[in-house]
Amino acid sequence: MSTDPFRDDALLDWQGQGYDISLERRRLGAVNLSSGQVCALDPMDALYADPIELELEAGAYSVVLLSADLRDERKLAYLIIEISGAEALRWEELEPLDTSSGLLALMDADVASLAMDAHNLDEDEFERVLWRECSKNRRQQKLGWTNIPVQQLGAPAAAEKNLVAVEVPAGQYQVWAGRDDSAELALLVVDFGVLDILFTPFGLRY
C-alpha cells in the first residue's frame, strides 16, 4: 500500500492484524478556525478544555474521517484536520485527549466558548440536538458524525462558526502533529487505536 494512508492518493487496502482491512476516507466538510486555535474535546463534558498547543493561520480546514472495515465491523480509526496538501514526513506527540460521553468534537477556541454558553443555558437541548445530528449519519453511513453551526446548538453566532463532532468509544486518545519536509504543519491526527501504525519523528512505521 502507499507509505502514507492519510493522503488522498493512498491505496486503501491494508494488510495487518492477521487479515485484510479495507479503509474508507470520508470528508466531513471544513471546520472554521477563525482564531487559529483548535480545540479537540468532549463537547458534553469538557468545553472548558485548553486549545491544542499549535498556532494555525485563521481559516477553514478540511476534516476527514478514516475508518477501517474490520471483518463485519466498521470502526473509526483516525480523525484528521488537513492543514496543507503536503505529505507529513515526521510526527510529534501532543497532549492526549479524553472523552467520557462518547462524543469528540473539533472546533475553534472561540466556538468552544460560545458552545459552553449554549450548554450552560440549556444543557438538555444542546445535547439532544448534537446527538440527533450525529445519529442521522450513523443510520446512513454506520458512523455517527455531524458538521454543525454552533448557532444550531443555541449559541448566538454567525453561521460560519461551526464544530465537527464524531461518535467514539469513551476513552483517552493520542493526538499527533504531522510536519512536512520544511517542518511546516501538514496534518493534525487523532488516533483511536484501531490500526497498528506507529507515528515517529522519522515518519510512519507499520
PDB file of C-alpha atoms in Angstrom:
ATOM      1  CA  MET A   1       0.000   0.000   0.000  1.00  0.00           C
ATOM      2  CA  SER A   2       1.008   3.660  -0.036  1.00  0.00           C
ATOM      3  CA  THR A   3       3.516   4.843   2.533  1.00  0.00           C
ATOM      4  CA  ASP A   4       1.011   7.450   3.744  1.00  0.00           C
ATOM      5  CA  PRO A   5      -2.609   6.359   4.332  1.00  0.00           C
ATOM      6  CA  PHE A   6      -3.597   9.936   5.204  1.00  0.00           C
ATOM      7  CA  ARG A   7      -3.206  11.287   1.676  1.00  0.00           C
ATOM      8  CA  ASP A   8      -5.959  11.167  -0.930  1.00  0.00           C
ATOM      9  CA  ASP A   9      -3.764   9.202  -3.338  1.00  0.00           C
ATOM     10  CA  ALA A  10      -3.109   6.482  -0.751  1.00  0.00           C
ATOM     11  CA  LEU A  11      -4.172   2.934  -1.507  1.00  0.00           C
ATOM     12  CA  LEU A  12      -6.891   1.867   0.898  1.00  0.00           C
ATOM     13  CA  ASP A  13      -6.246  -1.866   1.198  1.00  0.00           C
ATOM     14  CA  TRP A  14      -4.414  -2.559   4.423  1.00  0.00           C
ATOM     15  CA  GLN A  15      -2.521  -5.715   5.338  1.00  0.00           C
ATOM     16  CA  GLY A  16      -2.482  -6.017   9.097  1.00  0.00           C
ATOM     17  CA  GLN A  17      -3.778  -7.668  12.249  1.00  0.00           C
ATOM     18  CA  GLY A  18      -3.827 -11.064  10.527  1.00  0.00           C
ATOM     19  CA  TYR A  19      -6.318 -10.229   7.775  1.00  0.00           C
ATOM     20  CA  ASP A  20      -7.082  -7.680   5.060  1.00  0.00           C
ATOM     21  CA  ILE A  21      -8.524  -4.372   6.219  1.00  0.00           C
ATOM     22  CA  SER A  22     -10.436  -2.023   3.947  1.00  0.00           C
ATOM     23  CA  LEU A  23     -10.024   1.661   4.746  1.00  0.00           C
ATOM     24  CA  GLU A  24     -12.543   4.334   3.831  1.00  0.00           C
ATOM     25  CA  ARG A  25     -11.914   8.065   3.721  1.00  0.00           C
ATOM     26  CA  ARG A  26     -14.889  10.343   4.260  1.00  0.00           C
ATOM     27  CA  ARG A  27     -14.727  14.116   4.035  1.00  0.00           C
ATOM     28  CA  LEU A  28     -16.811  15.908   6.674  1.00  0.00           C
ATOM     29  CA  GLY A  29     -16.515  19.408   5.256  1.00  0.00           C
ATOM     30  CA  ALA A  30     -14.461  22.166   6.846  1.00  0.00           C
ATOM     31  CA  VAL A  31     -14.053  23.438  10.385  1.00  0.00           C
ATOM     32  CA  ASN A  32     -13.718  27.213  10.588  1.00  0.00           C
ATOM     33  CA  LEU A  33     -10.782  28.178  12.825  1.00  0.00           C
ATOM     34  CA  SER A  34     -11.261  31.936  12.958  1.00  0.00           C
ATOM     35  CA  SER A  35      -8.757  32.406  15.791  1.00  0.00           C
ATOM     36  CA  GLY A  36      -6.260  29.791  14.571  1.00  0.00           C
ATOM     37  CA  GLN A  37      -6.626  27.904  17.866  1.00  0.00           C
ATOM     38  CA  VAL A  38      -8.126  24.440  17.553  1.00  0.00           C
ATOM     39  CA  CYS A  39      -9.833  22.577  20.387  1.00  0.00           C
ATOM     40  CA  ALA A  40     -10.301  18.798  20.365  1.00  0.00           C
ATOM     41  CA  LEU A  41     -12.549  17.888  23.278  1.00  0.00           C
ATOM     42  CA  ASP A  42     -15.623  16.190  24.679  1.00  0.00           C
ATOM     43  CA  PRO A  43     -18.439  18.645  23.819  1.00  0.00           C
ATOM     44  CA  MET A  44     -20.654  17.339  26.613  1.00  0.00           C
ATOM     45  CA  ASP A  45     -18.181  17.458  29.500  1.00  0.00           C
ATOM     46  CA  ALA A  46     -15.056  19.439  28.570  1.00  0.00           C
ATOM     47  CA  LEU A  47     -15.887  22.587  26.601  1.00  0.00           C
ATOM     48  CA  TYR A  48     -13.564  24.392  29.023  1.00  0.00           C
ATOM     49  CA  ALA A  49     -10.516  22.410  27.811  1.00  0.00           C
ATOM     50  CA  ASP A  50      -7.475  24.351  26.600  1.00  0.00           C
ATOM     51  CA  PRO A  51      -6.769  24.531  22.860  1.00  0.00           C
ATOM     52  CA  ILE A  52      -4.144  22.280  21.326  1.00  0.00           C
ATOM     53  CA  GLU A  53      -0.740  23.951  21.625  1.00  0.00           C
ATOM     54  CA  LEU A  54      -0.411  24.744  17.938  1.00  0.00           C
ATOM     55  CA  GLU A  55      -0.867  28.103  16.260  1.00  0.00           C
ATOM     56  CA  LEU A  56      -2.524  27.895  12.859  1.00  0.00           C
ATOM     57  CA  GLU A  57      -3.377  30.585  10.377  1.00  0.00           C
ATOM     58  CA  ALA A  58      -7.015  31.590  10.699  1.00  0.00           C
ATOM     59  CA  GLY A  59      -9.115  29.874   8.054  1.00  0.00           C
ATOM     60  CA  ALA A  60     -11.268  26.896   7.124  1.00  0.00           C
ATOM     61  CA  TYR A  61      -9.609  23.466   7.233  1.00  0.00           C
ATOM     62  CA  SER A  62     -10.880  20.191   5.786  1.00  0.00           C
ATOM     63  CA  VAL A  63     -11.794  17.440   8.247  1.00  0.00           C
ATOM     64  CA  VAL A  64     -11.526  13.782   7.236  1.00  0.00           C
ATOM     65  CA  LEU A  65     -12.627  10.528   8.864  1.00  0.00           C
ATOM     66  CA  LEU A  66     -10.544   7.457   8.123  1.00  0.00           C
ATOM     67  CA  SER A  67     -12.446   4.325   9.106  1.00  0.00           C
ATOM     68  CA  ALA A  68     -11.476   0.658   8.955  1.00  0.00           C
ATOM     69  CA  ASP A  69     -13.684  -2.261   7.966  1.00  0.00           C
ATOM     70  CA  LEU A  70     -12.619  -4.935  10.453  1.00  0.00           C
ATOM     71  CA  ARG A  71     -14.323  -8.023   9.058  1.00  0.00           C
ATOM     72  CA  ASP A  72     -18.007  -7.306   9.799  1.00  0.00           C
ATOM     73  CA  GLU A  73     -17.474  -4.149  11.839  1.00  0.00           C
ATOM     74  CA  ARG A  74     -16.563  -0.636  10.715  1.00  0.00           C
ATOM     75  CA  LYS A  75     -14.572   1.382  13.239  1.00  0.00           C
ATOM     76  CA  LEU A  76     -13.355   4.947  13.240  1.00  0.00           C
ATOM     77  CA  ALA A  77      -9.558   4.807  13.026  1.00  0.00           C
ATOM     78  CA  TYR A  78      -8.445   8.440  12.652  1.00  0.00           C
ATOM     79  CA  LEU A  79      -9.903  11.926  12.711  1.00  0.00           C
ATOM     80  CA  ILE A  80      -7.798  14.276  10.603  1.00  0.00           C
ATOM     81  CA  ILE A  81      -7.522  18.015  10.040  1.00  0.00           C
ATOM     82  CA  GLU A  82      -5.734  18.763   6.785  1.00  0.00           C
ATOM     83  CA  ILE A  83      -3.546  21.810   7.377  1.00  0.00           C
ATOM     84  CA  SER A  84      -1.891  21.763   3.951  1.00  0.00           C
ATOM     85  CA  GLY A  85      -1.653  19.492   0.956  1.00  0.00           C
ATOM     86  CA  ALA A  86       1.888  18.422   1.830  1.00  0.00           C
ATOM     87  CA  GLU A  87       2.903  14.939   2.957  1.00  0.00           C
ATOM     88  CA  ALA A  88       3.650  14.588   6.660  1.00  0.00           C
ATOM     89  CA  LEU A  89       7.180  13.194   6.980  1.00  0.00           C
ATOM     90  CA  ARG A  90       7.696  13.395  10.728  1.00  0.00           C
ATOM     91  CA  TRP A  91       5.350  13.285  13.669  1.00  0.00           C
ATOM     92  CA  GLU A  92       5.295  14.876  17.095  1.00  0.00           C
ATOM     93  CA  GLU A  93       3.182  13.703  20.000  1.00  0.00           C
ATOM     94  CA  LEU A  94       0.776  16.214  21.537  1.00  0.00           C
ATOM     95  CA  GLU A  95      -1.264  16.063  24.734  1.00  0.00           C
ATOM     96  CA  PRO A  96      -3.808  13.214  24.644  1.00  0.00           C
ATOM     97  CA  LEU A  97      -7.494  13.984  24.915  1.00  0.00           C
ATOM     98  CA  ASP A  98     -10.317  12.320  26.819  1.00  0.00           C
ATOM     99  CA  THR A  99     -13.990  11.751  26.163  1.00  0.00           C
ATOM    100  CA  SER A 100     -16.411  10.266  28.662  1.00  0.00           C
ATOM    101  CA  SER A 101     -19.641  10.966  26.769  1.00  0.00           C
ATOM    102  CA  GLY A 102     -18.770   9.100  23.575  1.00  0.00           C
ATOM    103  CA  LEU A 103     -18.502  12.281  21.508  1.00  0.00           C
ATOM    104  CA  LEU A 104     -15.377  14.078  20.356  1.00  0.00           C
ATOM    105  CA  ALA A 105     -15.501  17.496  18.687  1.00  0.00           C
ATOM    106  CA  LEU A 106     -13.132  19.737  16.751  1.00  0.00           C
ATOM    107  CA  MET A 107     -13.750  23.477  16.881  1.00  0.00           C
ATOM    108  CA  ASP A 108     -12.152  26.884  17.176  1.00  0.00           C
ATOM    109  CA  ALA A 109     -11.397  28.148  20.684  1.00  0.00           C
ATOM    110  CA  ASP A 110     -13.912  30.968  20.192  1.00  0.00           C
ATOM    111  CA  VAL A 111     -16.583  28.455  19.199  1.00  0.00           C
ATOM    112  CA  ALA A 112     -15.829  26.423  22.336  1.00  0.00           C
ATOM    113  CA  SER A 113     -16.656  29.495  24.437  1.00  0.00           C
ATOM    114  CA  LEU A 114     -19.902  30.039  22.528  1.00  0.00           C
ATOM    115  CA  ALA A 115     -20.801  26.365  22.839  1.00  0.00           C
ATOM    116  CA  MET A 116     -20.136  26.459  26.584  1.00  0.00           C
ATOM    117  CA  ASP A 117     -22.557  29.362  26.959  1.00  0.00           C
ATOM    118  CA  ALA A 118     -25.212  27.480  24.977  1.00  0.00           C
ATOM    119  CA  HIS A 119     -24.618  24.304  27.003  1.00  0.00           C
ATOM    120  CA  ASN A 120     -24.932  26.199  30.281  1.00  0.00           C
ATOM    121  CA  LEU A 121     -28.115  27.903  29.081  1.00  0.00           C
ATOM    122  CA  ASP A 122     -29.945  24.708  28.080  1.00  0.00           C
ATOM    123  CA  GLU A 123     -27.880  21.570  28.599  1.00  0.00           C
ATOM    124  CA  ASP A 124     -30.633  19.150  27.598  1.00  0.00           C
ATOM    125  CA  GLU A 125     -31.396  20.887  24.297  1.00  0.00           C
ATOM    126  CA  PHE A 126     -27.704  21.283  23.429  1.00  0.00           C
ATOM    127  CA  GLU A 127     -27.011  17.587  23.932  1.00  0.00           C
ATOM    128  CA  ARG A 128     -30.259  16.474  22.280  1.00  0.00           C
ATOM    129  CA  VAL A 129     -29.509  18.387  19.074  1.00  0.00           C
ATOM    130  CA  LEU A 130     -25.902  17.196  18.911  1.00  0.00           C
ATOM    131  CA  TRP A 131     -26.810  13.528  19.371  1.00  0.00           C
ATOM    132  CA  ARG A 132     -29.685  13.841  16.908  1.00  0.00           C
ATOM    133  CA  GLU A 133     -27.489  15.276  14.172  1.00  0.00           C
ATOM    134  CA  CYS A 134     -24.837  12.589  14.696  1.00  0.00           C
ATOM    135  CA  SER A 135     -27.471   9.857  14.567  1.00  0.00           C
ATOM    136  CA  LYS A 136     -28.609  10.944  11.091  1.00  0.00           C
ATOM    137  CA  ASN A 137     -25.249   9.963   9.613  1.00  0.00           C
ATOM    138  CA  ARG A 138     -24.963   6.884  11.817  1.00  0.00           C
ATOM    139  CA  ARG A 139     -28.142   5.470  10.293  1.00  0.00           C
ATOM    140  CA  GLN A 140     -26.984   6.206   6.744  1.00  0.00           C
ATOM    141  CA  GLN A 141     -23.235   5.578   6.979  1.00  0.00           C
ATOM    142  CA  LYS A 142     -22.740   3.416  10.109  1.00  0.00           C
ATOM    143  CA  LEU A 143     -20.576   6.201  11.568  1.00  0.00           C
ATOM    144  CA  GLY A 144     -22.048   8.910  13.755  1.00  0.00           C
ATOM    145  CA  TRP A 145     -20.838  12.422  12.975  1.00  0.00           C
ATOM    146  CA  THR A 146     -22.037  15.951  12.249  1.00  0.00           C
ATOM    147  CA  ASN A 147     -20.693  19.250  10.937  1.00  0.00           C
ATOM    148  CA  ILE A 148     -22.983  21.748  12.628  1.00  0.00           C
ATOM    149  CA  PRO A 149     -23.165  25.545  13.068  1.00  0.00           C
ATOM    150  CA  VAL A 150     -22.887  26.394  16.751  1.00  0.00           C
ATOM    151  CA  GLN A 151     -25.958  28.621  16.375  1.00  0.00           C
ATOM    152  CA  GLN A 152     -27.986  25.437  15.778  1.00  0.00           C
ATOM    153  CA  LEU A 153     -26.958  24.400  19.296  1.00  0.00           C
ATOM    154  CA  GLY A 154     -28.373  27.607  20.765  1.00  0.00           C
ATOM    155  CA  ALA A 155     -25.413  29.992  20.546  1.00  0.00           C
ATOM    156  CA  PRO A 156     -25.908  33.482  19.062  1.00  0.00           C
ATOM    157  CA  ALA A 157     -23.185  33.239  16.426  1.00  0.00           C
ATOM    158  CA  ALA A 158     -22.558  33.713  12.730  1.00  0.00           C
ATOM    159  CA  ALA A 159     -23.450  30.754  10.519  1.00  0.00           C
ATOM    160  CA  GLU A 160     -19.818  30.027   9.612  1.00  0.00           C
ATOM    161  CA  LYS A 161     -18.873  29.326  13.254  1.00  0.00           C
ATOM    162  CA  ASN A 162     -19.158  25.566  13.437  1.00  0.00           C
ATOM    163  CA  LEU A 163     -17.911  22.392  15.031  1.00  0.00           C
ATOM    164  CA  VAL A 164     -17.365  18.852  13.788  1.00  0.00           C
ATOM    165  CA  ALA A 165     -18.356  16.065  16.190  1.00  0.00           C
ATOM    166  CA  VAL A 166     -17.909  12.292  15.880  1.00  0.00           C
ATOM    167  CA  GLU A 167     -19.118   9.356  17.949  1.00  0.00           C
ATOM    168  CA  VAL A 168     -16.276   7.354  19.505  1.00  0.00           C
ATOM    169  CA  PRO A 169     -15.941   4.938  22.424  1.00  0.00           C
ATOM    170  CA  ALA A 170     -15.267   6.695  25.719  1.00  0.00           C
ATOM    171  CA  GLY A 171     -11.563   6.782  26.490  1.00  0.00           C
ATOM    172  CA  GLN A 172      -8.273   8.605  26.028  1.00  0.00           C
ATOM    173  CA  TYR A 173      -6.821   9.151  22.566  1.00  0.00           C
ATOM    174  CA  GLN A 174      -3.456  10.300  21.299  1.00  0.00           C
ATOM    175  CA  VAL A 175      -3.081  13.390  19.109  1.00  0.00           C
ATOM    176  CA  TRP A 176      -0.289  13.773  16.551  1.00  0.00           C
ATOM    177  CA  ALA A 177       1.007  16.722  14.538  1.00  0.00           C
ATOM    178  CA  GLY A 178       2.498  15.820  11.173  1.00  0.00           C
ATOM    179  CA  ARG A 179       5.092  18.120   9.606  1.00  0.00           C
ATOM    180  CA  ASP A 180       6.370  18.295   6.047  1.00  0.00           C
ATOM    181  CA  ASP A 181       9.965  18.452   4.800  1.00  0.00           C
ATOM    182  CA  SER A 182      10.083  22.167   5.695  1.00  0.00           C
ATOM    183  CA  ALA A 183       8.892  21.476   9.263  1.00  0.00           C
ATOM    184  CA  GLU A 184       5.569  23.160   8.482  1.00  0.00           C
ATOM    185  CA  LEU A 185       2.361  21.658   9.827  1.00  0.00           C
ATOM    186  CA  ALA A 186       0.653  19.385   7.321  1.00  0.00           C
ATOM    187  CA  LEU A 187      -1.794  17.283   9.359  1.00  0.00           C
ATOM    188  CA  LEU A 188      -3.360  17.041  12.787  1.00  0.00           C
ATOM    189  CA  VAL A 189      -4.446  13.469  13.587  1.00  0.00           C
ATOM    190  CA  VAL A 190      -6.447  11.944  16.437  1.00  0.00           C
ATOM    191  CA  ASP A 191      -5.569   8.242  16.705  1.00  0.00           C
ATOM    192  CA  PHE A 192      -8.331   5.958  18.004  1.00  0.00           C
ATOM    193  CA  GLY A 193      -6.008   2.978  18.409  1.00  0.00           C
ATOM    194  CA  VAL A 194      -7.669   0.771  15.799  1.00  0.00           C
ATOM    195  CA  LEU A 195      -4.700   0.232  13.451  1.00  0.00           C
ATOM    196  CA  ASP A 196      -1.137  -0.656  14.416  1.00  0.00           C
ATOM    197  CA  ILE A 197       0.512   2.327  12.720  1.00  0.00           C
ATOM    198  CA  LEU A 198       3.351   3.930  14.680  1.00  0.00           C
ATOM    199  CA  PHE A 199       3.854   7.690  14.485  1.00  0.00           C
ATOM    200  CA  THR A 200       7.547   8.591  14.863  1.00  0.00           C
ATOM    201  CA  PRO A 201       9.828  11.616  14.359  1.00  0.00           C
ATOM    202  CA  PHE A 202      11.104   9.764  11.276  1.00  0.00           C
ATOM    203  CA  GLY A 203       7.746   9.037   9.651  1.00  0.00           C
ATOM    204  CA  LEU A 204       5.119   6.324   9.891  1.00  0.00           C
ATOM    205  CA  ARG A 205       6.046   2.752  10.796  1.00  0.00           C
ATOM    206  CA  TYR A 206       3.881  -0.254  10.021  1.00  0.00           C
TER     207      TYR A 206
END
